GROMACS .gro file of N, CA, C and O in nm:
model
  392
    1MET      N    1  13.999  11.223  10.714
    1MET     CA    2  14.134  11.216  10.766
    1MET      C    3  14.131  11.145  10.901
    1MET      O    4  14.035  11.156  10.976
    2GLU      N    5  14.237  11.075  10.930
    2GLU     CA    6  14.246  10.996  11.052
    2GLU      C    7  14.383  11.017  11.116
    2GLU      O    8  14.484  11.023  11.046
    3THR      N    9  14.385  11.031  11.248
    3THR     CA   10  14.511  11.045  11.321
    3THR      C   11  14.511  10.946  11.436
    3THR      O   12  14.416  10.941  11.514
    4ARG      N   13  14.618  10.866  11.446
    4ARG     CA   14  14.633  10.773  11.558
    4ARG      C   15  14.722  10.837  11.662
    4ARG      O   16  14.827  10.892  11.630
    5VAL      N   17  14.679  10.831  11.788
    5VAL     CA   18  14.756  10.885  11.900
    5VAL      C   19  14.768  10.777  12.007
    5VAL      O   20  14.684  10.688  12.017
    6HIS      N   21  14.876  10.787  12.087
    6HIS     CA   22  14.898  10.686  12.191
    6HIS      C   23  14.994  10.741  12.297
    6HIS      O   24  15.066  10.839  12.274
    7LEU      N   25  14.994  10.675  12.409
    7LEU     CA   26  15.093  10.702  12.512
    7LEU      C   27  15.216  10.616  12.487
    7LEU      O   28  15.203  10.502  12.441
    8PRO      N   29  15.334  10.667  12.516
    8PRO     CA   30  15.453  10.582  12.505
    8PRO      C   31  15.438  10.461  12.597
    8PRO      O   32  15.372  10.467  12.699
    9SER      N   33  15.503  10.351  12.560
    9SER     CA   34  15.487  10.226  12.634
    9SER      C   35  15.537  10.234  12.778
    9SER      O   36  15.495  10.154  12.862
   10ASP      N   37  15.623  10.330  12.810
   10ASP     CA   38  15.674  10.342  12.947
   10ASP      C   39  15.585  10.429  13.036
   10ASP      O   40  15.617  10.451  13.152
   11LYS      N   41  15.473  10.477  12.985
   11LYS     CA   42  15.381  10.562  13.062
   11LYS      C   43  15.258  10.483  13.105
   11LYS      O   44  15.213  10.392  13.034
   12LYS      N   45  15.204  10.519  13.220
   12LYS     CA   46  15.079  10.457  13.267
   12LYS      C   47  14.962  10.510  13.184
   12LYS      O   48  14.964  10.626  13.143
   13PRO      N   49  14.861  10.427  13.161
   13PRO     CA   50  14.744  10.472  13.085
   13PRO      C   51  14.675  10.592  13.149
   13PRO      O   52  14.683  10.612  13.271
   14SER      N   53  14.609  10.670  13.067
   14SER     CA   54  14.527  10.782  13.113
   14SER      C   55  14.385  10.733  13.137
   14SER      O   56  14.341  10.639  13.071
   15SER      N   57  14.315  10.798  13.225
   15SER     CA   58  14.173  10.765  13.238
   15SER      C   59  14.097  10.837  13.127
   15SER      O   60  14.139  10.944  13.080
   16ILE      N   61  13.988  10.778  13.084
   16ILE     CA   62  13.906  10.843  12.983
   16ILE      C   63  13.856  10.976  13.038
   16ILE      O   64  13.845  11.074  12.965
   17LYS      N   65  13.833  10.982  13.167
   17LYS     CA   66  13.789  11.107  13.230
   17LYS      C   67  13.893  11.217  13.208
   17LYS      O   68  13.856  11.331  13.180
   18HIS      N   69  14.023  11.185  13.218
   18HIS     CA   70  14.128  11.285  13.195
   18HIS      C   71  14.130  11.329  13.048
   18HIS      O   72  14.153  11.446  13.018
   19VAL      N   73  14.108  11.235  12.957
   19VAL     CA   74  14.104  11.268  12.814
   19VAL      C   75  13.987  11.363  12.787
   19VAL      O   76  14.003  11.466  12.721
   20VAL      N   77  13.871  11.331  12.839
   20VAL     CA   78  13.753  11.416  12.821
   20VAL      C   79  13.777  11.554  12.881
   20VAL      O   80  13.745  11.656  12.819
   21SER      N   81  13.837  11.559  12.998
   21SER     CA   82  13.867  11.686  13.063
   21SER      C   83  13.965  11.770  12.979
   21SER      O   84  13.946  11.891  12.964
   22ALA      N   85  14.068  11.707  12.923
   22ALA     CA   86  14.166  11.779  12.841
   22ALA      C   87  14.099  11.836  12.716
   22ALA      O   88  14.130  11.949  12.673
   23LEU      N   89  14.008  11.761  12.655
   23LEU     CA   90  13.935  11.810  12.538
   23LEU      C   91  13.845  11.927  12.577
   23LEU      O   92  13.835  12.026  12.505
   24ASN      N   93  13.782  11.916  12.692
   24ASN     CA   94  13.696  12.023  12.742
   24ASN      C   95  13.778  12.150  12.768
   24ASN      O   96  13.733  12.261  12.738
   25ASP      N   97  13.899  12.134  12.820
   25ASP     CA   98  13.987  12.248  12.846
   25ASP      C   99  14.024  12.322  12.718
   25ASP      O  100  14.062  12.440  12.722
   26GLN      N  101  14.014  12.256  12.603
   26GLN     CA  102  14.046  12.318  12.475
   26GLN      C  103  13.922  12.382  12.409
   26GLN      O  104  13.926  12.422  12.294
   27GLY      N  105  13.813  12.392  12.486
   27GLY     CA  106  13.693  12.457  12.435
   27GLY      C  107  13.602  12.366  12.353
   27GLY      O  108  13.507  12.414  12.293
   28LEU      N  109  13.632  12.238  12.353
   28LEU     CA  110  13.546  12.143  12.285
   28LEU      C  111  13.441  12.096  12.385
   28LEU      O  112  13.454  12.118  12.505
   29HIS      N  113  13.340  12.033  12.339
   29HIS     CA  114  13.232  11.987  12.427
   29HIS      C  115  13.218  11.836  12.412
   29HIS      O  116  13.120  11.787  12.353
   30PRO      N  117  13.316  11.761  12.466
   30PRO     CA  118  13.318  11.616  12.444
   30PRO      C  119  13.206  11.543  12.518
   30PRO      O  120  13.167  11.581  12.628
   31GLN      N  121  13.157  11.440  12.451
   31GLN     CA  122  13.058  11.351  12.511
   31GLN      C  123  13.110  11.208  12.498
   31GLN      O  124  13.132  11.161  12.385
   32HIS      N  125  13.130  11.142  12.611
   32HIS     CA  126  13.181  11.005  12.612
   32HIS      C  127  13.064  10.908  12.594
   32HIS      O  128  12.965  10.914  12.667
   33ASP      N  129  13.078  10.820  12.497
   33ASP     CA  130  12.976  10.720  12.469
   33ASP      C  131  13.040  10.583  12.485
   33ASP      O  132  13.122  10.542  12.403
   34GLN      N  133  13.006  10.514  12.593
   34GLN     CA  134  13.065  10.383  12.622
   34GLN      C  135  12.973  10.273  12.574
   34GLN      O  136  12.856  10.269  12.607
   35LYS      N  137  13.029  10.184  12.492
   35LYS     CA  138  12.955  10.070  12.440
   35LYS      C  139  13.028   9.942  12.480
   35LYS      O  140  13.144   9.945  12.519
   36ASP      N  141  12.962   9.829  12.467
   36ASP     CA  142  13.026   9.700  12.496
   36ASP      C  143  13.145   9.674  12.404
   36ASP      O  144  13.243   9.613  12.443
   37TRP      N  145  13.139   9.726  12.282
   37TRP     CA  146  13.241   9.699  12.182
   37TRP      C  147  13.344   9.811  12.170
   37TRP      O  148  13.433   9.805  12.087
   38GLY      N  149  13.335   9.916  12.254
   38GLY     CA  150  13.434  10.022  12.250
   38GLY      C  151  13.381  10.154  12.300
   38GLY      O  152  13.262  10.169  12.327
   39ASP      N  153  13.471  10.248  12.314
   39ASP     CA  154  13.436  10.381  12.363
   39ASP      C  155  13.455  10.484  12.252
   39ASP      O  156  13.549  10.474  12.172
   40TRP      N  157  13.367  10.583  12.251
   40TRP     CA  158  13.372  10.690  12.153
   40TRP      C  159  13.359  10.822  12.225
   40TRP      O  160  13.286  10.833  12.323
   41ILE      N  161  13.429  10.921  12.174
   41ILE     CA  162  13.410  11.058  12.222
   41ILE      C  163  13.358  11.138  12.103
   41ILE      O  164  13.423  11.145  11.999
   42HIS      N  165  13.241  11.195  12.120
   42HIS     CA  166  13.179  11.279  12.018
   42HIS      C  167  13.203  11.424  12.056
   42HIS      O  168  13.214  11.457  12.175
   43LEU      N  169  13.208  11.511  11.957
   43LEU     CA  170  13.234  11.653  11.978
   43LEU      C  171  13.124  11.736  11.912
   43LEU      O  172  13.147  11.806  11.814
   44PRO      N  173  13.000  11.727  11.965
   44PRO     CA  174  12.890  11.798  11.901
   44PRO      C  175  12.915  11.949  11.897
   44PRO      O  176  12.979  12.001  11.987
   45PRO      N  177  12.868  12.014  11.795
   45PRO     CA  178  12.781  11.967  11.688
   45PRO      C  179  12.857  11.904  11.572
   45PRO      O  180  12.799  11.872  11.469
   46ASN      N  181  12.986  11.883  11.588
   46ASN     CA  182  13.070  11.826  11.483
   46ASN      C  183  13.044  11.676  11.467
   46ASN      O  184  12.995  11.612  11.558
   47LYS      N  185  13.084  11.622  11.352
   47LYS     CA  186  13.068  11.478  11.326
   47LYS      C  187  13.198  11.402  11.351
   47LYS      O  188  13.200  11.280  11.344
   48THR      N  189  13.307  11.472  11.379
   48THR     CA  190  13.434  11.409  11.411
   48THR      C  191  13.417  11.327  11.539
   48THR      O  192  13.351  11.371  11.633
   49VAL      N  193  13.479  11.209  11.541
   49VAL     CA  194  13.474  11.124  11.659
   49VAL      C  195  13.614  11.076  11.695
   49VAL      O  196  13.703  11.070  11.610
   50ILE      N  197  13.629  11.042  11.821
   50ILE     CA  198  13.754  10.984  11.870
   50ILE      C  199  13.720  10.845  11.922
   50ILE      O  200  13.640  10.831  12.014
   51SER      N  201  13.779  10.745  11.860
   51SER     CA  202  13.761  10.606  11.902
   51SER      C  203  13.869  10.575  12.004
   51SER      O  204  13.988  10.582  11.973
   52ILE      N  205  13.828  10.542  12.125
   52ILE     CA  206  13.921  10.519  12.236
   52ILE      C  207  13.929  10.369  12.265
   52ILE      O  208  13.827  10.304  12.284
   53GLU      N  209  14.049  10.317  12.269
   53GLU     CA  210  14.070  10.179  12.312
   53GLU      C  211  14.087  10.183  12.464
   53GLU      O  212  14.177  10.249  12.513
   54SER      N  213  13.999  10.115  12.536
   54SER     CA  214  14.005  10.125  12.682
   54SER      C  215  13.986   9.991  12.750
   54SER      O  216  13.923   9.900  12.697
   55ILE      N  217  14.042   9.984  12.869
   55ILE     CA  218  14.025   9.870  12.958
   55ILE      C  219  13.996   9.927  13.096
   55ILE      O  220  14.078  10.001  13.152
   56ASN      N  221  13.879   9.896  13.148
   56ASN     CA  222  13.838   9.944  13.280
   56ASN      C  223  13.852  10.095  13.296
   56ASN      O  224  13.899  10.145  13.397
   57GLY      N  225  13.813  10.170  13.192
   57GLY     CA  226  13.815  10.316  13.198
   57GLY      C  227  13.951  10.380  13.178
   57GLY      O  228  13.965  10.501  13.189
   58MET      N  229  14.052  10.298  13.147
   58MET     CA  230  14.187  10.350  13.123
   58MET      C  231  14.222  10.331  12.976
   58MET      O  232  14.180  10.233  12.914
   59THR      N  233  14.301  10.424  12.923
   59THR     CA  234  14.333  10.419  12.781
   59THR      C  235  14.476  10.462  12.753
   59THR      O  236  14.532  10.543  12.826
   60SER      N  237  14.531  10.406  12.647
   60SER     CA  238  14.665  10.447  12.604
   60SER      C  239  14.673  10.464  12.453
   60SER      O  240  14.779  10.491  12.400
   61SER      N  241  14.560  10.448  12.382
   61SER     CA  242  14.559  10.471  12.238
   61SER      C  243  14.420  10.510  12.190
   61SER      O  244  14.319  10.475  12.251
   62ALA      N  245  14.420  10.587  12.081
   62ALA     CA  246  14.294  10.634  12.024
   62ALA      C  247  14.314  10.667  11.877
   62ALA      O  248  14.426  10.689  11.832
   63THR      N  249  14.204  10.671  11.806
   63THR     CA  250  14.204  10.713  11.667
   63THR      C  251  14.107  10.829  11.652
   63THR      O  252  13.991  10.818  11.690
   64ILE      N  253  14.158  10.940  11.601
   64ILE     CA  254  14.075  11.057  11.576
   64ILE      C  255  14.028  11.047  11.431
   64ILE      O  256  14.110  11.041  11.340
   65GLU      N  257  13.898  11.042  11.412
   65GLU     CA  258  13.840  11.028  11.279
   65GLU      C  259  13.768  11.158  11.244
   65GLU      O  260  13.656  11.182  11.288
   66TYR      N  261  13.839  11.244  11.169
   66TYR     CA  262  13.783  11.374  11.132
   66TYR      C  263  13.680  11.359  11.022
   66TYR      O  264  13.704  11.292  10.921
   67ALA      N  265  13.566  11.424  11.041
   67ALA     CA  266  13.465  11.431  10.935
   67ALA      C  267  13.517  11.527  10.828
   67ALA      O  268  13.600  11.614  10.856
   68GLU      N  269  13.469  11.512  10.708
   68GLU     CA  270  13.516  11.593  10.596
   68GLU      C  271  13.507  11.743  10.628
   68GLU      O  272  13.402  11.793  10.670
   69GLY      N  273  13.621  11.812  10.614
   69GLY     CA  274  13.628  11.956  10.636
   69GLY      C  275  13.640  12.000  10.780
   69GLY      O  276  13.663  12.118  10.807
   70GLU      N  277  13.625  11.909  10.875
   70GLU     CA  278  13.630  11.949  11.016
   70GLU      C  279  13.771  11.953  11.072
   70GLU      O  280  13.793  12.014  11.177
   71ASP      N  281  13.868  11.890  11.003
   71ASP     CA  282  14.005  11.894  11.054
   71ASP      C  283  14.058  12.037  11.055
   71ASP      O  284  14.145  12.071  11.135
   72ASP      N  285  14.005  12.125  10.970
   72ASP     CA  286  14.050  12.264  10.965
   72ASP      C  287  14.038  12.335  11.099
   72ASP      O  288  14.125  12.411  11.138
   73HIS      N  289  13.930  12.311  11.169
   73HIS     CA  290  13.909  12.381  11.296
   73HIS      C  291  13.920  12.292  11.420
   73HIS      O  292  13.926  12.343  11.532
   74LEU      N  293  13.926  12.161  11.403
   74LEU     CA  294  13.933  12.072  11.519
   74LEU      C  295  14.071  12.012  11.544
   74LEU      O  296  14.102  11.973  11.656
   75GLU      N  297  14.155  12.005  11.441
   75GLU     CA  298  14.283  11.937  11.457
   75GLU      C  299  14.369  11.999  11.566
   75GLU      O  300  14.420  11.928  11.653
   76ILE      N  301  14.384  12.130  11.567
   76ILE     CA  302  14.472  12.194  11.666
   76ILE      C  303  14.423  12.173  11.808
   76ILE      O  304  14.500  12.129  11.894
   77PRO      N  305  14.295  12.198  11.841
   77PRO     CA  306  14.254  12.177  11.981
   77PRO      C  307  14.258  12.030  12.024
   77PRO      O  308  14.294  12.001  12.139
   78ILE      N  309  14.226  11.937  11.934
   78ILE     CA  310  14.230  11.796  11.971
   78ILE      C  311  14.374  11.752  11.996
   78ILE      O  312  14.405  11.690  12.098
   79ILE      N  313  14.464  11.785  11.903
   79ILE     CA  314  14.604  11.746  11.917
   79ILE      C  315  14.665  11.812  12.040
   79ILE      O  316  14.742  11.750  12.114
   80THR      N  317  14.630  11.937  12.066
   80THR     CA  318  14.680  12.007  12.185
   80THR      C  319  14.637  11.935  12.312
   80THR      O  320  14.716  11.918  12.406
   81ALA      N  321  14.513  11.889  12.317
   81ALA     CA  322  14.463  11.817  12.435
   81ALA      C  323  14.546  11.690  12.459
   81ALA      O  324  14.590  11.665  12.572
   82PHE      N  325  14.569  11.613  12.354
   82PHE     CA  326  14.647  11.490  12.371
   82PHE      C  327  14.794  11.520  12.401
   82PHE      O  328  14.857  11.450  12.480
   83ARG      N  329  14.849  11.625  12.341
   83ARG     CA  330  14.988  11.662  12.369
   83ARG      C  331  15.005  11.697  12.517
   83ARG      O  332  15.102  11.656  12.580
   84GLU      N  333  14.910  11.770  12.572
   84GLU     CA  334  14.918  11.809  12.713
   84GLU      C  335  14.907  11.689  12.806
   84GLU      O  336  14.954  11.695  12.920
   85LEU      N  337  14.850  11.580  12.758
   85LEU     CA  338  14.843  11.456  12.836
   85LEU      C  339  14.968  11.370  12.819
   85LEU      O  340  14.981  11.265  12.880
   86GLY      N  341  15.061  11.414  12.731
   86GLY     CA  342  15.185  11.340  12.709
   86GLY      C  343  15.176  11.232  12.602
   86GLY      O  344  15.261  11.145  12.595
   87TRP      N  345  15.073  11.240  12.517
   87TRP     CA  346  15.054  11.141  12.412
   87TRP      C  347  15.140  11.174  12.291
   87TRP      O  348  15.187  11.286  12.274
   88TYR      N  349  15.158  11.076  12.203
   88TYR     CA  350  15.234  11.088  12.079
   88TYR      C  351  15.145  11.047  11.962
   88TYR      O  352  15.043  10.983  11.982
   89GLY      N  353  15.187  11.082  11.842
   89GLY     CA  354  15.118  11.040  11.722
   89GLY      C  355  15.192  10.923  11.659
   89GLY      O  356  15.310  10.899  11.688
   90THR      N  357  15.124  10.851  11.573
   90THR     CA  358  15.184  10.740  11.498
   90THR      C  359  15.137  10.750  11.353
   90THR      O  360  15.018  10.768  11.329
   91ASP      N  361  15.231  10.736  11.260
   91ASP     CA  362  15.196  10.727  11.120
   91ASP      C  363  15.283  10.623  11.052
   91ASP      O  364  15.354  10.548  11.122
   92GLU      N  365  15.280  10.617  10.920
   92GLU     CA  366  15.356  10.513  10.848
   92GLU      C  367  15.506  10.524  10.870
   92GLU      O  368  15.580  10.428  10.850
   93ASP      N  369  15.554  10.641  10.913
   93ASP     CA  370  15.696  10.661  10.941
   93ASP      C  371  15.734  10.631  11.086
   93ASP      O  372  15.850  10.640  11.122
   94GLY      N  373  15.635  10.601  11.169
   94GLY     CA  374  15.661  10.569  11.309
   94GLY      C  375  15.601  10.671  11.405
   94GLY      O  376  15.508  10.742  11.372
   95GLU      N  377  15.660  10.677  11.523
   95GLU     CA  378  15.610  10.761  11.631
   95GLU      C  379  15.664  10.904  11.617
   95GLU      O  380  15.777  10.925  11.576
   96TYR      N  381  15.581  11.003  11.651
   96TYR     CA  382  15.625  11.143  11.651
   96TYR      C  383  15.560  11.218  11.767
   96TYR      O  384  15.453  11.181  11.814
   97GLN      N  385  15.629  11.321  11.813
   97GLN     CA  386  15.578  11.401  11.923
   97GLN      C  387  15.470  11.495  11.869
   97GLN      O  388  15.487  11.556  11.764
   98LEU      N  389  15.359  11.504  11.940
   98LEU     CA  390  15.249  11.592  11.899
   98LEU      C  391  15.285  11.738  11.923
   98LEU      O  392  15.362  11.773  12.005
   0.00000   0.00000   0.00000
């Protein structure tokens, strides 16, 4: 399962540090992995990852890629973290409040 999240266009980007902190506040243990081709947040021991689109450590969109069966226990804390940062979800029907 995959969930796309983003900040509304009228909001300033969040720092990846704030995203990691919000996930940590939800009892997750995020690990930021920065590569030349993109940023990833891992949530060990889980296999779910969050692909972060970033520019100079700032971000306004991400894709949560749940590993099979992990959405049952990870969806609520991950979505809560992004909701508290003021992010929204996007699906085929458009934008929705988290």
